[in-house]
Each structure stands twice: as structure tokens, then as C-alpha cells.
Amino acid sequence: MKEKFRMNIRSSFQTRRFIKLWHNLPVEVSEALLLESLRKGMDLTLENIWMKLCCLLLVTLWLWMATLSSSSERCDDWGVDTMKQIQVYDGEPARIKCPLFEAFLKYNYSTAHSAGLTLMWYWTGQDRDLEQPINFRRPDNRINKEKDTLWFRPALLNDTGNYTCMLRNTTYCSKVAFPLEVVQKDQTSCVSQSIKPTEELFYLEHTNGKIICPDIDGFYPPSVRPTVNWYRNCVLVKGFHDRYPEGPTLIIGIVRSVYEGNYTCIVSYKENGRSYNLTRSIRMKVVGSPDKAVPPQILSPNEKIIYELEAGAELVLPCEVYFSFLKDSRTEVWWTVDGKNTDDITDLKMKVSESVFTADLGDKHITRTLTISKVTPKDLKRNYTCHARNTKGEDHQAATVRMKVLAPRYTVELACGLGATVLLVVILIVVYHVYWLEMVLFYRAHFGTDEAILDGKEYDIYVSYARNAEEEEFVLLTLRGVLENEFGYKLCIFDRDSLPGGSEYARGMPAVHALPLYRVGGSGD
């Protein structure tokens, strides 16, 4: 019994190795199944073992086919490539090429087809989720495929959606989707504003410029001569000596800035008894000639601009640079502080912003502003330099920054001086009001002139008084003695000089020399 068991084991292992080579069954699995069978019945014969192993072989083969089938269902999905979005006009022919051969795979359609790969097309309608195969057996034969290209003759509005091209065989699969949008032309216009035209650059004052109608090759047979009409801003270009069409090409004699605009070519042709139109738009952009391009010019800062500010204020340094147009040229503007680029400085109070203004002919004004909040005296002593560069050269200019010198403040001194002046004026007014007569007499005594010599009058003062003894005595004795005898004035006394004979008392009264008490004066007026 033991010998028979050994023979069965040996035979079973030989059979296991044979089957393993046949269907690549793992050794561990075969051994486990065999030992399990041996444990259940020690009386297994070689024929029973062969029967068990044949069943196991069938199960393994079925699992392998299922695994292969599931692996073939897996597909490399590149998603929706929105960069490949295609816009076409309603009622016009359109073509879309599978982008797998352009951007995602390293081989072309012919190589893929020779390797046994099949290209299939699917379509997901607008506002739908279900992907369905494209029907190429329509009665009108409007949609068909040619190699890696899907053709619409023509495209209609309901063709809008996502189109998927899938390349696959039994072991490989790869697919990508891209959107197609069919639009209508705007009313009273030859184009639609939703389709942006391609832009082409033309150098100012260059001769024999050419605008070529794009993406029309392959739409009509070479034997067909289409009709091409050119429009500028939807106005027919016709009758100009410096702009004239030559089939799908518009010739511009001398490029001028006034020729800028949107140019549209409408190509009309017939194929298989049907008439088709192709509408293409190009935006003509006139730029400066590279022959006249110059290195960057820093307009600000310069030697005439001085930035003065106090400590704690905000420092704003704009660097304005002019760049002439240069195709494919980098325009760089940056600030350095003490020779170090601000991009490499980690100072929270230091900020840099930039604005770009594009002028005519493609020239640019770039302003890069350096802002430092709450500057310190140390910040005001740093070296701030603006740099600019393009392919024509480089320029740099340092900004003049310094501490603001404050004017001296004499607030206390000015207030005291003004108060003293006002007080002095008030005192002088009071003194003059009280002692004005004495001041007049003092002035006349020392600085006055003898007015009696030149005025041609006989008397200087006219004196009238009340007729009583006291007043008459004061006038004739005191006043007369002081004014006439002391100061030399000529008095006209009413009783003495105005009336014939005068006053007896006045004539008989001797001249009295009195002390000079007051000096009064007056004019004869």
C-alpha cells in the first residue's frame, strides 16, 4: 500500500509538472490541490488523479480567458482634450483628425494599422452622457471617415458634441475625446463673434505682405478652381491698387497700420454636384519693424526725480520701461536692493507689483513698482536700482532716495514775537491818544519848519474869547506872551486887531515874557 502511494505521488508530481508547463499553473496551487485530494482518500488511483487534473486544467483555462477578456476591456482614457476644440460654421464642410497620432502616441495611423490596431469613432451629443458609435451608413453619406480623419459634408448644428477616437486590438486600447462646436454666423455679418480669428503679424512698411486663406487644402480636389472673395471687417476688398486678391492669397503692397483688421476669405466650390462654402478669418496685426527695434529704455526713475520722505512713511518706487516690439523676445524688468534681486529678499514690508500696457505697433510700457511700508533711516540709505532687458540689450537706472530735511519750527518764538508786537502797538496807540498834543509840539519844536514864510498869510492864529475880565486877561497877557513873544506866532485877537481902534486895555498892556509852558501852533486855515 505504501509503495502504491509512493508511485501515485511520483506519478502525480510528474503529471503536475507536465500540466504546469502546459497551462502555466503555479506549483503551489497544484501541490495544494493534490495534497488535499490525497488527504481525502488514500486509495486514489492514477486514473482518478488524471481526471481531477483535467478538470483543474479546464477551470484554469477558463479563468485565464476571463482574465484576458477583462484586461482587453481596460482602455487608456486620455479624457476630453479641450485644447483641441474645433469650431466650424453651420452648413460648411468640416474635418477633424484624431489627436491620438499627434500628441499622445509615438506612431502614425499607417504604422498603427499595420500593427493590427483599429480606429473607431464615437460621439456624445450636446447635454448627453451616453457615448454611441457614429453611423457611417447614413443615406445622405454626410459623415464618413478617411484614415484618421472624420469628415462632415457639411456639418450641421446638431453635430455639436464630444467626439472620441479609439485605437484598439485584443491586447491594447487607447482613446481621447475632443469637442466640436457648430455655430451660426451672426446676422448682417459674414462671421460669428464666437469664433476667434487666428492672428498674423505684419511688419510696418514692409512690402509685398501676403495673407493666405488658412486650412482649405484637401477640402476640394486639385482639379477644382474655387472662387475666393476677401473681406476686411466684412466689407469686400475690391478696387484697391495696394491690396488685391490672387486666389486664396491677399497681396498687400506696403504694410500700413491703417490696414489692421479682421480679414475673411470665403471659398466657394462644387463637389459631386453640391455647392460648398468655406469661411476662414485672420486678424492682421501691424507691429514695429525689427530693423527699428531698440534696447529697453527706462523712463523712470531718472536723475531728475528725487524721492524724499520721512522715516516711517511709505516708499513707492515705480520703474517704467519702454520696450519696442520684438517677436519672440522676453521682456524682463526687476528691482535690486543693494545689488540683490527683490525676488530673493524675504522682507514682509517689501512688495513688488507689475502692470503692462501695450501700445500701437506692439510696443510695451511695463511698470514694476517697488513698495516698502514704514521705511527706516537705514532703508533710505540703500541702493535701489531698476533693471530692464530684452534681446536687443539691457539698461539699468538707480533711484535717488534720501531723508527729507524738515524746516525748523519756530512756533514759540513766532508766537512771542507776534504777541510783543501787538502789545507794543496797543501801548503806542494809548500813549498817542493821551499825549498827542505834546507829541505834536515836540515834533514841531525839533523837526518842524516855519510855515509862515511861504504861506502868504498875515496871521498865524485867530483868537476869539468871551468878553470878561478873566478871559481877556488870559488872552492878552498869558496866551499872547507865550505865542507871540516866545514862539513868534502872529495872533489875530478879535478886539485888538479886527475892530478899528482895538482894545484900550490891549494897547496899554505891556508885553509880558512868560515861561514857555506849551507850544501850540496852527495854520491860518
Short mmCIF file of C-alpha atoms in Angstrom, two decimals:
data_model
loop_
_atom_site.label_atom_id
_atom_site.label_comp_id
_atom_site.label_asym_id
_atom_site.label_seq_id
_atom_site.Cartn_x
_atom_site.Cartn_y
_atom_site.Cartn_z
CA MET A 1 0.00 0.00 0.00
CA LYS A 2 2.79 2.39 0.85
CA GLU A 3 4.63 1.53 -2.36
CA LYS A 4 1.49 2.17 -4.37
CA PHE A 5 1.07 5.51 -2.60
CA ARG A 6 4.65 6.49 -3.47
CA MET A 7 4.08 5.53 -7.10
CA ASN A 8 0.89 7.58 -7.16
CA ILE A 9 2.68 10.53 -5.63
CA ARG A 10 5.60 10.28 -8.06
CA SER A 11 3.25 9.89 -10.99
CA SER A 12 1.10 12.75 -9.79
CA PHE A 13 4.08 15.09 -9.46
CA GLN A 14 5.28 14.19 -12.96
CA THR A 15 1.82 14.81 -14.26
CA ARG A 16 1.68 18.11 -12.34
CA ARG A 17 4.93 19.31 -13.92
CA PHE A 18 3.64 18.40 -17.33
CA ILE A 19 0.38 20.24 -16.78
CA LYS A 20 2.25 23.23 -15.33
CA LEU A 21 4.28 23.51 -18.49
CA TRP A 22 1.09 23.23 -20.46
CA HIS A 23 -1.06 25.88 -18.88
CA ASN A 24 1.44 27.66 -16.63
CA LEU A 25 -0.33 26.65 -13.44
CA PRO A 26 1.53 27.78 -10.30
CA VAL A 27 3.34 25.00 -8.49
CA GLU A 28 1.97 25.94 -5.09
CA VAL A 29 -1.61 25.73 -6.31
CA SER A 30 -1.11 22.32 -7.92
CA GLU A 31 0.62 20.91 -4.84
CA ALA A 32 -2.06 22.19 -2.51
CA LEU A 33 -4.87 20.74 -4.60
CA LEU A 34 -3.09 17.42 -4.97
CA LEU A 35 -2.30 17.04 -1.28
CA GLU A 36 -5.87 17.94 -0.41
CA SER A 37 -7.10 15.22 -2.73
CA LEU A 38 -4.66 12.70 -1.25
CA ARG A 39 -5.78 13.54 2.29
CA LYS A 40 -9.41 12.90 1.41
CA GLY A 41 -8.73 9.46 0.05
CA MET A 42 -5.55 7.43 0.20
CA ASP A 43 -6.96 4.96 -2.30
CA LEU A 44 -6.93 7.40 -5.24
CA THR A 45 -5.74 5.75 -8.36
CA LEU A 46 -3.68 7.27 -11.11
CA GLU A 47 -6.76 7.42 -13.31
CA ASN A 48 -8.66 9.43 -10.71
CA ILE A 49 -5.76 11.84 -10.37
CA TRP A 50 -5.70 12.34 -14.14
CA MET A 51 -9.43 13.08 -14.08
CA LYS A 52 -9.04 15.63 -11.29
CA LEU A 53 -6.16 17.34 -13.03
CA CYS A 54 -8.04 17.55 -16.30
CA CYS A 55 -10.90 19.29 -14.53
CA LEU A 56 -8.43 21.62 -12.88
CA LEU A 57 -6.89 22.36 -16.28
CA LEU A 58 -10.27 23.33 -17.70
CA VAL A 59 -11.00 25.63 -14.76
CA THR A 60 -7.58 27.26 -15.08
CA LEU A 61 -8.05 27.78 -18.81
CA TRP A 62 -11.44 29.39 -18.21
CA LEU A 63 -10.00 31.75 -15.59
CA TRP A 64 -7.16 32.69 -17.93
CA MET A 65 -9.60 33.57 -20.72
CA ALA A 66 -11.70 35.62 -18.31
CA THR A 67 -8.61 37.50 -17.16
CA LEU A 68 -7.59 38.15 -20.76
CA SER A 69 -11.06 39.38 -21.60
CA SER A 70 -11.14 41.75 -18.62
CA SER A 71 -7.68 43.10 -19.45
CA SER A 72 -8.78 43.78 -23.02
CA GLU A 73 -11.71 45.82 -21.72
CA ARG A 74 -9.40 48.20 -19.88
CA CYS A 75 -8.54 51.25 -22.00
CA ASP A 76 -6.13 54.16 -21.58
CA ASP A 77 -8.57 57.06 -21.45
CA TRP A 78 -6.95 60.49 -22.04
CA GLY A 79 -10.18 62.30 -21.21
CA VAL A 80 -11.51 65.32 -23.11
CA ASP A 81 -8.79 67.41 -24.75
CA THR A 82 -10.33 70.89 -24.68
CA MET A 83 -7.22 72.34 -26.29
CA LYS A 84 -8.26 70.53 -29.48
CA GLN A 85 -11.68 72.17 -29.61
CA ILE A 86 -12.84 72.71 -33.18
CA GLN A 87 -15.32 75.39 -34.26
CA VAL A 88 -16.98 75.25 -37.67
CA TYR A 89 -19.83 77.10 -39.35
CA ASP A 90 -23.23 75.58 -39.86
CA GLY A 91 -23.69 74.23 -43.40
CA GLU A 92 -19.96 74.19 -44.23
CA PRO A 93 -17.67 71.18 -44.66
CA ALA A 94 -15.52 70.26 -41.68
CA ARG A 95 -12.87 67.70 -40.83
CA ILE A 96 -11.42 66.55 -37.54
CA LYS A 97 -8.28 64.49 -37.14
CA CYS A 98 -7.81 62.03 -34.32
CA PRO A 99 -5.35 63.70 -31.92
CA LEU A 100 -4.02 60.36 -30.69
CA PHE A 101 -1.48 60.33 -33.50
CA GLU A 102 -0.49 63.96 -32.97
CA ALA A 103 0.01 64.37 -29.24
CA PHE A 104 -0.46 61.11 -27.33
CA LEU A 105 1.12 58.31 -29.38
CA LYS A 106 4.54 58.00 -30.98
CA TYR A 107 3.39 56.35 -34.23
CA ASN A 108 1.14 57.42 -37.08
CA TYR A 109 -2.03 55.90 -38.49
CA SER A 110 -0.27 53.75 -41.09
CA THR A 111 2.02 52.20 -38.50
CA ALA A 112 -0.89 51.54 -36.14
CA HIS A 113 -2.96 49.99 -38.92
CA SER A 114 -0.08 47.74 -39.95
CA ALA A 115 0.25 46.58 -36.32
CA GLY A 116 -3.36 45.37 -36.34
CA LEU A 117 -4.88 48.32 -34.47
CA THR A 118 -8.35 49.52 -35.45
CA LEU A 119 -9.51 53.15 -35.22
CA MET A 120 -13.12 53.57 -34.10
CA TRP A 121 -15.18 56.74 -33.66
CA TYR A 122 -17.79 57.55 -31.01
CA TRP A 123 -19.97 60.56 -30.38
CA THR A 124 -21.55 62.09 -27.28
CA GLY A 125 -24.24 64.62 -28.15
CA GLN A 126 -24.54 68.00 -26.51
CA ASP A 127 -26.03 67.81 -23.00
CA ARG A 128 -25.85 64.00 -23.13
CA ASP A 129 -23.83 61.43 -21.22
CA LEU A 130 -24.24 58.32 -23.36
CA GLU A 131 -21.43 57.63 -25.81
CA GLN A 132 -22.55 55.94 -29.01
CA PRO A 133 -20.84 54.80 -32.22
CA ILE A 134 -21.04 57.10 -35.24
CA ASN A 135 -23.28 55.86 -38.00
CA PHE A 136 -21.34 55.99 -41.27
CA ARG A 137 -24.17 54.41 -43.26
CA ARG A 138 -26.47 57.39 -43.48
CA PRO A 139 -28.49 57.71 -46.67
CA ASP A 140 -27.06 61.18 -47.36
CA ASN A 141 -23.48 59.95 -46.78
CA ARG A 142 -22.88 63.20 -44.88
CA ILE A 143 -20.42 61.81 -42.30
CA ASN A 144 -17.61 59.47 -43.27
CA LYS A 145 -14.09 58.62 -42.21
CA GLU A 146 -10.87 58.55 -44.18
CA LYS A 147 -7.92 57.01 -42.34
CA ASP A 148 -7.51 59.10 -39.15
CA THR A 149 -9.86 61.91 -40.29
CA LEU A 150 -13.59 62.31 -39.74
CA TRP A 151 -15.36 64.31 -42.49
CA PHE A 152 -18.61 66.27 -42.37
CA ARG A 153 -20.03 67.31 -45.76
CA PRO A 154 -21.49 69.53 -44.40
CA ALA A 155 -21.59 69.98 -40.60
CA LEU A 156 -24.93 70.83 -39.02
CA LEU A 157 -25.89 72.40 -35.71
CA ASN A 158 -26.93 69.08 -34.16
CA ASP A 159 -23.43 67.70 -34.79
CA THR A 160 -22.16 69.66 -31.79
CA GLY A 161 -20.73 67.39 -29.10
CA ASN A 162 -17.69 65.43 -27.96
CA TYR A 163 -16.08 63.08 -30.45
CA THR A 164 -13.96 60.15 -29.28
CA CYS A 165 -11.44 58.28 -31.38
CA MET A 166 -10.38 54.88 -30.00
CA LEU A 167 -7.42 52.81 -31.18
CA ARG A 168 -7.52 49.18 -30.06
CA ASN A 169 -6.96 45.49 -30.66
CA THR A 170 -7.34 42.43 -28.42
CA THR A 171 -4.49 43.47 -26.09
CA TYR A 172 -4.30 47.27 -26.37
CA CYS A 173 -6.71 50.19 -26.17
CA SER A 174 -6.29 53.97 -26.07
CA LYS A 175 -8.82 56.74 -26.60
CA VAL A 176 -9.24 60.51 -26.38
CA ALA A 177 -12.21 62.84 -26.77
CA PHE A 178 -12.36 66.39 -28.08
CA PRO A 179 -15.23 68.86 -28.58
CA LEU A 180 -16.72 70.01 -31.87
CA GLU A 181 -18.88 73.14 -31.92
CA VAL A 182 -21.04 74.06 -34.90
CA VAL A 183 -22.07 77.74 -34.84
CA GLN A 184 -24.16 80.03 -36.99
CA LYS A 185 -22.94 83.29 -38.46
CA ASP A 186 -24.15 86.49 -36.85
CA GLN A 187 -26.96 88.35 -38.52
CA THR A 188 -25.82 91.01 -41.01
CA SER A 189 -22.26 89.69 -40.66
CA CYS A 190 -20.03 87.35 -42.63
CA VAL A 191 -18.64 85.68 -39.48
CA SER A 192 -19.55 84.80 -35.91
CA GLN A 193 -18.06 86.65 -32.98
CA SER A 194 -17.83 83.39 -31.04
CA ILE A 195 -15.10 82.10 -33.40
CA LYS A 196 -11.88 83.95 -32.71
CA PRO A 197 -9.75 84.52 -35.81
CA THR A 198 -6.13 83.46 -35.98
CA GLU A 199 -3.69 86.36 -35.67
CA GLU A 200 -0.85 87.07 -38.06
CA LEU A 201 1.85 89.70 -37.58
CA PHE A 202 2.94 92.07 -40.33
CA TYR A 203 5.88 94.43 -40.02
CA LEU A 204 5.21 98.11 -40.61
CA GLU A 205 6.23 99.46 -44.04
CA HIS A 206 7.34 96.06 -45.29
CA THR A 207 6.44 95.36 -48.90
CA ASN A 208 4.55 92.52 -50.56
CA GLY A 209 2.77 91.27 -47.49
CA LYS A 210 0.59 88.21 -48.01
CA ILE A 211 -2.48 86.96 -46.17
CA ILE A 212 -3.11 83.32 -47.06
CA CYS A 213 -6.52 81.75 -46.54
CA PRO A 214 -5.82 79.05 -43.92
CA ASP A 215 -6.96 75.43 -43.60
CA ILE A 216 -8.51 74.92 -47.03
CA ASP A 217 -6.10 72.35 -48.51
CA GLY A 218 -7.67 68.96 -49.07
CA PHE A 219 -11.27 70.13 -48.97
CA TYR A 220 -11.66 70.14 -52.75
CA PRO A 221 -9.90 68.16 -55.50
CA PRO A 222 -6.79 69.70 -57.09
CA SER A 223 -8.63 69.93 -60.39
CA VAL A 224 -11.24 72.27 -58.94
CA ARG A 225 -10.57 76.03 -59.09
CA PRO A 226 -12.62 77.61 -56.31
CA THR A 227 -13.89 81.17 -56.15
CA VAL A 228 -12.34 83.20 -53.32
CA ASN A 229 -13.70 86.53 -52.05
CA TRP A 230 -11.80 88.60 -49.50
CA TYR A 231 -13.41 90.86 -46.88
CA ARG A 232 -11.99 93.32 -44.36
CA ASN A 233 -14.32 93.70 -41.39
CA CYS A 234 -16.95 92.07 -43.64
CA VAL A 235 -16.50 94.71 -46.37
CA LEU A 236 -15.46 93.33 -49.76
CA VAL A 237 -11.85 94.12 -50.64
CA LYS A 238 -12.07 95.29 -54.22
CA GLY A 239 -10.72 98.15 -56.30
CA PHE A 240 -7.62 98.90 -54.18
CA HIS A 241 -4.32 99.27 -56.00
CA ASP A 242 -2.28 98.43 -52.88
CA ARG A 243 -4.45 95.50 -51.76
CA TYR A 244 -5.63 92.96 -54.28
CA PRO A 245 -6.55 89.25 -54.14
CA GLU A 246 -4.80 86.50 -56.05
CA GLY A 247 -6.98 83.45 -55.44
CA PRO A 248 -6.58 82.25 -51.84
CA THR A 249 -3.91 84.93 -51.22
CA LEU A 250 -4.42 88.64 -50.50
CA ILE A 251 -1.45 90.79 -51.58
CA ILE A 252 -0.62 93.95 -49.59
CA GLY A 253 1.80 96.24 -51.40
CA ILE A 254 3.06 98.24 -48.40
CA VAL A 255 2.03 97.31 -44.89
CA ARG A 256 0.47 100.25 -43.05
CA SER A 257 -1.11 100.49 -39.63
CA VAL A 258 -4.47 101.55 -41.11
CA TYR A 259 -4.74 98.14 -42.76
CA GLU A 260 -5.20 96.38 -39.43
CA GLY A 261 -8.40 94.45 -39.01
CA ASN A 262 -10.17 91.12 -39.43
CA TYR A 263 -9.82 89.67 -42.91
CA THR A 264 -12.21 86.92 -44.02
CA CYS A 265 -11.88 84.67 -47.05
CA ILE A 266 -14.92 82.79 -48.33
CA VAL A 267 -14.01 79.89 -50.63
CA SER A 268 -16.79 78.55 -52.87
CA TYR A 269 -16.51 75.28 -54.81
CA LYS A 270 -18.56 72.35 -56.11
CA GLU A 271 -18.06 68.65 -55.44
CA ASN A 272 -20.26 65.76 -56.50
CA GLY A 273 -22.91 68.16 -57.69
CA ARG A 274 -23.07 70.02 -54.37
CA SER A 275 -22.01 73.60 -53.64
CA TYR A 276 -19.95 74.28 -50.55
CA ASN A 277 -18.51 77.34 -48.82
CA LEU A 278 -15.50 77.57 -46.52
CA THR A 279 -15.20 80.61 -44.25
CA ARG A 280 -11.86 81.44 -42.66
CA SER A 281 -10.83 84.55 -40.71
CA ILE A 282 -7.42 86.07 -39.97
CA ARG A 283 -6.68 89.06 -37.80
CA MET A 284 -4.00 91.27 -39.32
CA LYS A 285 -1.81 92.85 -36.61
CA VAL A 286 0.70 95.51 -37.69
CA VAL A 287 3.79 95.68 -35.48
CA GLY A 288 7.03 97.61 -35.48
CA SER A 289 9.77 96.56 -37.81
CA PRO A 290 12.62 94.60 -36.19
CA ASP A 291 15.05 96.86 -38.06
CA LYS A 292 13.93 99.77 -35.88
CA ALA A 293 13.85 97.90 -32.58
CA VAL A 294 15.94 99.41 -29.78
CA PRO A 295 17.14 98.21 -26.36
CA PRO A 296 14.83 98.89 -23.41
CA GLN A 297 14.57 102.49 -22.25
CA ILE A 298 13.98 103.26 -18.57
CA LEU A 299 11.74 106.32 -18.29
CA SER A 300 11.53 106.32 -14.50
CA PRO A 301 13.47 106.59 -12.23
CA ASN A 302 15.92 109.13 -13.63
CA GLU A 303 18.32 111.82 -12.46
CA LYS A 304 15.60 114.48 -12.29
CA ILE A 305 13.40 112.57 -9.87
CA ILE A 306 14.35 112.60 -6.18
CA TYR A 307 12.35 110.67 -3.61
CA GLU A 308 12.38 112.49 -0.25
CA LEU A 309 10.41 111.18 2.67
CA GLU A 310 10.45 110.92 6.43
CA ALA A 311 11.19 107.82 8.43
CA GLY A 312 8.05 105.73 8.91
CA ALA A 313 6.49 106.80 5.62
CA GLU A 314 5.75 104.50 2.67
CA LEU A 315 8.29 104.39 -0.14
CA VAL A 316 6.85 103.81 -3.62
CA LEU A 317 9.39 103.41 -6.44
CA PRO A 318 7.88 102.90 -9.92
CA CYS A 319 10.15 101.63 -12.67
CA GLU A 320 8.61 102.44 -16.06
CA VAL A 321 10.31 100.86 -19.06
CA TYR A 322 9.62 101.20 -22.78
CA PHE A 323 10.09 98.11 -24.96
CA SER A 324 9.89 98.28 -28.74
CA PHE A 325 8.28 95.28 -30.39
CA LEU A 326 10.49 92.25 -30.88
CA LYS A 327 8.94 88.95 -31.91
CA ASP A 328 9.61 86.07 -29.51
CA SER A 329 11.67 88.35 -27.26
CA ARG A 330 11.49 88.17 -23.49
CA THR A 331 10.87 91.48 -21.72
CA GLU A 332 12.23 91.49 -18.18
CA VAL A 333 12.04 94.22 -15.53
CA TRP A 334 13.30 93.79 -11.98
CA TRP A 335 14.47 95.76 -8.93
CA THR A 336 17.64 95.18 -6.94
CA VAL A 337 18.28 96.41 -3.40
CA ASP A 338 21.98 96.75 -2.65
CA GLY A 339 22.65 94.52 -5.66
CA LYS A 340 20.25 91.75 -4.60
CA ASN A 341 17.14 90.88 -6.60
CA THR A 342 13.91 91.61 -4.74
CA ASP A 343 12.66 88.12 -5.64
CA ASP A 344 15.41 86.76 -3.39
CA ILE A 345 14.63 89.09 -0.47
CA THR A 346 12.22 87.81 2.18
CA ASP A 347 11.12 91.10 3.68
CA LEU A 348 7.44 91.25 4.58
CA LYS A 349 7.24 95.02 4.26
CA MET A 350 8.66 94.91 0.72
CA LYS A 351 6.19 94.26 -2.11
CA VAL A 352 6.56 94.28 -5.89
CA SER A 353 3.74 94.68 -8.43
CA GLU A 354 3.75 94.92 -12.22
CA SER A 355 1.47 96.33 -14.90
CA VAL A 356 1.77 96.06 -18.68
CA PHE A 357 0.36 98.46 -21.27
CA THR A 358 0.55 97.50 -24.94
CA ALA A 359 0.70 100.48 -27.28
CA ASP A 360 0.37 100.69 -31.03
CA LEU A 361 2.65 98.57 -33.20
CA GLY A 362 3.10 96.11 -30.35
CA ASP A 363 5.31 98.36 -28.21
CA LYS A 364 5.02 97.85 -24.46
CA HIS A 365 5.22 100.02 -21.36
CA ILE A 366 5.97 97.86 -18.34
CA THR A 367 5.80 99.42 -14.88
CA ARG A 368 7.24 97.43 -11.99
CA THR A 369 6.57 99.13 -8.66
CA LEU A 370 8.58 98.50 -5.50
CA THR A 371 6.69 99.42 -2.32
CA ILE A 372 8.26 99.50 1.15
CA SER A 373 6.00 100.26 4.09
CA LYS A 374 7.30 102.16 7.13
CA VAL A 375 10.81 102.83 5.89
CA THR A 376 13.61 103.30 8.39
CA PRO A 377 16.62 105.61 8.11
CA LYS A 378 18.59 102.50 7.15
CA ASP A 379 16.18 101.78 4.28
CA LEU A 380 16.63 105.31 2.96
CA LYS A 381 20.37 104.76 2.68
CA ARG A 382 20.11 101.65 0.50
CA ASN A 383 20.80 101.47 -3.23
CA TYR A 384 17.63 100.89 -5.26
CA THR A 385 18.27 100.07 -8.92
CA CYS A 386 15.84 99.21 -11.71
CA HIS A 387 16.95 96.80 -14.46
CA ALA A 388 15.40 96.04 -17.86
CA ARG A 389 16.38 93.58 -20.57
CA ASN A 390 15.34 92.16 -23.93
CA THR A 391 17.15 90.53 -26.83
CA LYS A 392 18.39 93.92 -28.01
CA GLY A 393 20.20 94.81 -24.80
CA GLU A 394 19.95 95.79 -21.15
CA ASP A 395 19.59 99.02 -19.18
CA HIS A 396 19.61 99.98 -15.51
CA GLN A 397 18.94 103.14 -13.52
CA ALA A 398 19.33 103.87 -9.80
CA ALA A 399 16.66 105.76 -7.87
CA THR A 400 17.70 108.72 -5.73
CA VAL A 401 16.24 108.20 -2.26
CA ARG A 402 17.10 110.34 0.76
CA MET A 403 15.82 111.52 4.10
CA LYS A 404 13.56 114.54 3.95
CA VAL A 405 15.10 117.60 5.65
CA LEU A 406 12.43 119.23 7.78
CA ALA A 407 12.25 123.03 8.01
CA PRO A 408 12.95 124.40 11.54
CA ARG A 409 9.84 125.07 13.58
CA TYR A 410 9.80 128.49 15.38
CA THR A 411 6.31 128.23 16.77
CA VAL A 412 7.08 129.53 20.27
CA GLU A 413 9.39 132.27 19.04
CA LEU A 414 6.91 133.39 16.42
CA ALA A 415 4.05 133.49 18.92
CA CYS A 416 6.09 135.50 21.43
CA GLY A 417 7.25 137.97 18.79
CA LEU A 418 3.76 138.46 17.45
CA GLY A 419 2.35 138.98 20.94
CA ALA A 420 5.03 141.54 21.81
CA THR A 421 4.37 143.42 18.59
CA VAL A 422 0.64 143.60 19.25
CA LEU A 423 1.26 144.76 22.82
CA LEU A 424 3.66 147.47 21.65
CA VAL A 425 1.16 148.74 19.08
CA VAL A 426 -1.56 148.95 21.73
CA ILE A 427 0.74 150.87 24.08
CA LEU A 428 1.72 153.33 21.34
CA ILE A 429 -1.94 153.92 20.48
CA VAL A 430 -2.76 154.66 24.11
CA VAL A 431 0.24 156.99 24.50
CA TYR A 432 -0.62 158.80 21.30
CA HIS A 433 -4.23 159.18 22.37
CA VAL A 434 -3.22 160.71 25.72
CA TYR A 435 -0.17 162.76 24.73
CA TRP A 436 -0.90 163.64 21.13
CA LEU A 437 -0.64 167.39 21.71
CA GLU A 438 2.70 167.16 23.45
CA MET A 439 3.96 164.95 20.64
CA VAL A 440 2.87 167.42 18.01
CA LEU A 441 4.54 170.27 19.85
CA PHE A 442 7.68 168.26 20.35
CA TYR A 443 7.81 167.42 16.66
CA ARG A 444 7.32 170.98 15.59
CA ALA A 445 9.89 172.22 18.06
CA HIS A 446 12.62 169.95 16.74
CA PHE A 447 11.66 168.97 13.19
CA GLY A 448 9.03 171.47 12.09
CA THR A 449 9.58 174.25 9.52
CA ASP A 450 8.42 177.87 9.60
CA GLU A 451 5.25 177.72 7.57
CA ALA A 452 4.55 181.42 7.93
CA ILE A 453 7.24 182.38 5.47
CA LEU A 454 5.82 180.64 2.47
CA ASP A 455 2.06 180.52 3.05
CA GLY A 456 1.46 184.31 2.27
CA LYS A 457 -0.80 184.84 5.29
CA GLU A 458 -0.72 187.85 7.65
CA TYR A 459 -1.68 185.98 10.83
CA ASP A 460 -1.00 182.51 12.09
CA ILE A 461 -3.71 182.17 14.74
CA TYR A 462 -7.11 183.78 15.13
CA VAL A 463 -8.13 184.18 18.81
CA SER A 464 -11.70 184.82 19.89
CA TYR A 465 -12.72 184.86 23.53
CA ALA A 466 -15.60 185.76 25.83
CA ARG A 467 -15.71 189.34 26.88
CA ASN A 468 -14.97 189.22 30.54
CA ALA A 469 -12.01 190.31 32.56
CA GLU A 470 -10.67 186.84 33.26
CA GLU A 471 -10.73 185.61 29.66
CA GLU A 472 -9.41 188.88 28.34
CA GLU A 473 -6.53 188.83 30.78
CA PHE A 474 -5.59 185.27 29.84
CA VAL A 475 -5.63 186.05 26.13
CA LEU A 476 -3.89 189.37 26.24
CA LEU A 477 -1.33 188.50 28.86
CA THR A 478 -0.67 184.77 29.03
CA LEU A 479 -1.55 183.47 25.58
CA ARG A 480 -0.22 186.46 23.72
CA GLY A 481 3.00 186.44 25.69
CA VAL A 482 3.69 182.76 25.04
CA LEU A 483 2.68 182.55 21.38
CA GLU A 484 3.88 185.88 20.10
CA ASN A 485 6.85 186.60 22.28
CA GLU A 486 8.08 183.04 22.92
CA PHE A 487 7.25 181.18 19.69
CA GLY A 488 6.95 184.05 17.24
CA TYR A 489 3.42 183.39 16.04
CA LYS A 490 1.28 186.24 14.76
CA LEU A 491 -2.03 186.32 16.60
CA CYS A 492 -5.17 187.95 15.33
CA ILE A 493 -7.03 188.92 18.51
CA PHE A 494 -10.61 189.89 17.85
CA ASP A 495 -10.84 193.12 19.88
CA ARG A 496 -7.32 194.19 19.18
CA ASP A 497 -6.87 193.54 15.50
CA SER A 498 -10.32 193.04 14.00
CA LEU A 499 -12.07 196.20 15.29
CA PRO A 500 -10.93 199.75 14.46
CA GLY A 501 -9.03 201.22 17.38
CA GLY A 502 -8.65 197.86 19.11
CA SER A 503 -8.91 197.39 22.84
CA GLU A 504 -7.60 200.08 25.10
CA TYR A 505 -6.65 197.50 27.58
CA ALA A 506 -4.77 195.54 24.95
CA ARG A 507 -2.89 198.53 23.67
CA GLY A 508 -1.93 199.70 27.10
CA MET A 509 -0.99 196.28 28.32
CA PRO A 510 2.79 195.83 28.24
CA ALA A 511 4.32 192.71 26.75
CA VAL A 512 4.86 190.07 29.33
CA HIS A 513 7.56 187.48 28.94
CA ALA A 514 6.18 184.29 30.38
CA LEU A 515 7.82 180.99 30.84
CA PRO A 516 7.42 178.60 27.85
CA LEU A 517 4.75 176.29 29.07
CA TYR A 518 3.26 174.89 25.86
CA ARG A 519 3.97 175.34 22.26
CA VAL A 520 0.83 175.46 20.25
CA GLY A 521 0.56 176.08 16.63
CA GLY A 522 -1.92 176.36 13.93
CA SER A 523 -2.31 177.40 10.42
CA GLY A 524 -4.33 180.16 9.07
CA ASP A 525 -6.86 177.80 7.58
#
